[in-house]
Short mmCIF file of C-alpha atoms in Angstrom, two decimals:
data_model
loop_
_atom_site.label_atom_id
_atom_site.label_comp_id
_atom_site.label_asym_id
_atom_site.label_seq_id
_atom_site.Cartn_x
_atom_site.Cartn_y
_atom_site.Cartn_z
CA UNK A 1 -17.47 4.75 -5.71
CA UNK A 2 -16.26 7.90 -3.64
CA UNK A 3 -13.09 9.39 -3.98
CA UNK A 4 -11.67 9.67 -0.83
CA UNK A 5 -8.70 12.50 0.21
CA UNK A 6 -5.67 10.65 1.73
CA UNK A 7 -3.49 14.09 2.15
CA UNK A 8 -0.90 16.39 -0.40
CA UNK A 9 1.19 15.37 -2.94
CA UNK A 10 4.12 16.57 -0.71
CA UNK A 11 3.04 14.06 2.05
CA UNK A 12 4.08 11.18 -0.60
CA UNK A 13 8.16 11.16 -1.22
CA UNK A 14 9.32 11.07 -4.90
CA UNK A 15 9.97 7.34 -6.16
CA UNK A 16 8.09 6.50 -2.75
CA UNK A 17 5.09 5.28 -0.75
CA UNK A 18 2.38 6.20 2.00
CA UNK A 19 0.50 3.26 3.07
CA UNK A 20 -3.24 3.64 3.60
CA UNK A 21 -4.68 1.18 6.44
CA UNK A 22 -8.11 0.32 4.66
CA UNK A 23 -10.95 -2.67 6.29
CA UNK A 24 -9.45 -4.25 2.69
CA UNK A 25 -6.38 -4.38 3.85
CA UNK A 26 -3.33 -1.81 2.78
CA UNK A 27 -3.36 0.47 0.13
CA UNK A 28 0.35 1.37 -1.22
CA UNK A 29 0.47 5.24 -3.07
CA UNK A 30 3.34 5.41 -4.94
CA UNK A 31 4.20 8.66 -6.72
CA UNK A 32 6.99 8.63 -9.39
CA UNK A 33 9.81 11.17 -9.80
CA UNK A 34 7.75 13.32 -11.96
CA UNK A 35 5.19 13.33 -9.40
CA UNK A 36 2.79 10.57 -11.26
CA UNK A 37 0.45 8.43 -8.85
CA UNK A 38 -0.15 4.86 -8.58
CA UNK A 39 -2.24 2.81 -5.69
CA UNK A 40 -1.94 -1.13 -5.29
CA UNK A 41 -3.00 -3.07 -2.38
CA UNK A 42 0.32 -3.27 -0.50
CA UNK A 43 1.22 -6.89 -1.44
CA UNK A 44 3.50 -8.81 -3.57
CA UNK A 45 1.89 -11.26 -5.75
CA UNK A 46 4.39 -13.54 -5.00
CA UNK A 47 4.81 -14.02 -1.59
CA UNK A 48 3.46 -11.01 0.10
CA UNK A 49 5.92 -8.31 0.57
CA UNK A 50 4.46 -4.80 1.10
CA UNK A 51 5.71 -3.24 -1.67
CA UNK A 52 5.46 0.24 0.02
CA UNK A 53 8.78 -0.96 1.32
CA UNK A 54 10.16 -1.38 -2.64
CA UNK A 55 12.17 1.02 -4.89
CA UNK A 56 10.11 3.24 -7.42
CA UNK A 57 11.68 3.11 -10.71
CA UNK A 58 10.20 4.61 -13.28
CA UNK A 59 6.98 3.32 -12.96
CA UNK A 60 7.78 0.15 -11.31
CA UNK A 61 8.43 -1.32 -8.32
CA UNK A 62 10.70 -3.89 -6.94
CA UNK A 63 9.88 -5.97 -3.90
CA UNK A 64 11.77 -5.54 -0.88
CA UNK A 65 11.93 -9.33 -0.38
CA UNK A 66 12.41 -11.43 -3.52
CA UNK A 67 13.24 -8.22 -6.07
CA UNK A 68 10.12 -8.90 -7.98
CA UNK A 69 9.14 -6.14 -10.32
CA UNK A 70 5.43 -4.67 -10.36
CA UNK A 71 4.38 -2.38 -12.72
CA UNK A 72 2.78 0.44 -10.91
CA UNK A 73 -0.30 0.60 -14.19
CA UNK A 74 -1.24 -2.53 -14.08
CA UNK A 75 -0.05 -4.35 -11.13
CA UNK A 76 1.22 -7.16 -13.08
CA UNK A 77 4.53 -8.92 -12.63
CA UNK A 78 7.43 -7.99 -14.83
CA UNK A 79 10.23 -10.11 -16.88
CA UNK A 80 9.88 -13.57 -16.26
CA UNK A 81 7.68 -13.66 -13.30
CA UNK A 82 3.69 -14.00 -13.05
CA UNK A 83 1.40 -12.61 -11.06
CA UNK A 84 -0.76 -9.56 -10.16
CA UNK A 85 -1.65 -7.47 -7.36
CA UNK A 86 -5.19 -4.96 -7.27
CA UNK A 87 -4.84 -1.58 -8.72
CA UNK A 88 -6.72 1.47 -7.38
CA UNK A 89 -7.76 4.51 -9.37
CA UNK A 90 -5.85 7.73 -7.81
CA UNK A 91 -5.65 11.28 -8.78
CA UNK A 92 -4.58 14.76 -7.92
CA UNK A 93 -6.81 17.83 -7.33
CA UNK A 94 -5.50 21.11 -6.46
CA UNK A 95 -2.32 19.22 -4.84
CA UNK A 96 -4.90 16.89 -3.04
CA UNK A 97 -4.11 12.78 -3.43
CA UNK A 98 -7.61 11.02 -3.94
CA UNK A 99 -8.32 7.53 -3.75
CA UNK A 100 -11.10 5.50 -5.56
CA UNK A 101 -13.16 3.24 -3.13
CA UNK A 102 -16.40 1.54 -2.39
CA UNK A 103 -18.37 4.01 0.11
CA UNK A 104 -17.39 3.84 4.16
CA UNK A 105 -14.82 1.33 3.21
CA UNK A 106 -11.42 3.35 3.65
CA UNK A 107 -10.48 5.25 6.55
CA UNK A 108 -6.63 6.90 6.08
CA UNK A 109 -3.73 6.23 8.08
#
């Protein structure tokens, strides 16, 4: 796995989203209102939705189409829905966002 640098904190709104365009498809990084990150592939489990599109709150996030709620830890569906969507490993260096990934699969957006 490489970590690969997708930009600054600051390039990432609070209780928001930057997409990354990866060959795996979309990567959603979400970053909380006290600046925590979270990456899931930029899909719904329920029908799809790019949750990049969804409001952040807390550390959730809800679905622009249907109003499902994700949890941004694990991915999984909250309340009475099922489902789960990919997780990536993120983190911050010296205000740098870096994403987790297989080697020479990610190029950023």
């Amino acid at each position: 796995m490489d970590w690969i640098d997708i930009g600054t904190l600051e390039d990432i709104p609070r209780r928001g989203a930057r997409v990354v365009k990866t060959a795996r498809g979309d990567i959603a990084v979400f970053r909380t209102m006290d600046d925590k990150l979270f990456a899931l592939d930029d899909k719904c489990p329920h029908k799809g939705g790019p949750l990049s599109q969804g409001i952040v709150q807390g550390e959730s996030v809800t679905c622009p189409m249907h109003n499902w709620v994700i949890s941004l830890a694990t991915g999984e569906a909250q309340g009475a829905d099922h489902g789960c969507t990919r997780t990536i490993a993120v983190r911050l260096e010296q205000d740098r966002v870096l994403l987790s990934w297989p080697a020479k699969a990610m190029q950023a957006a």
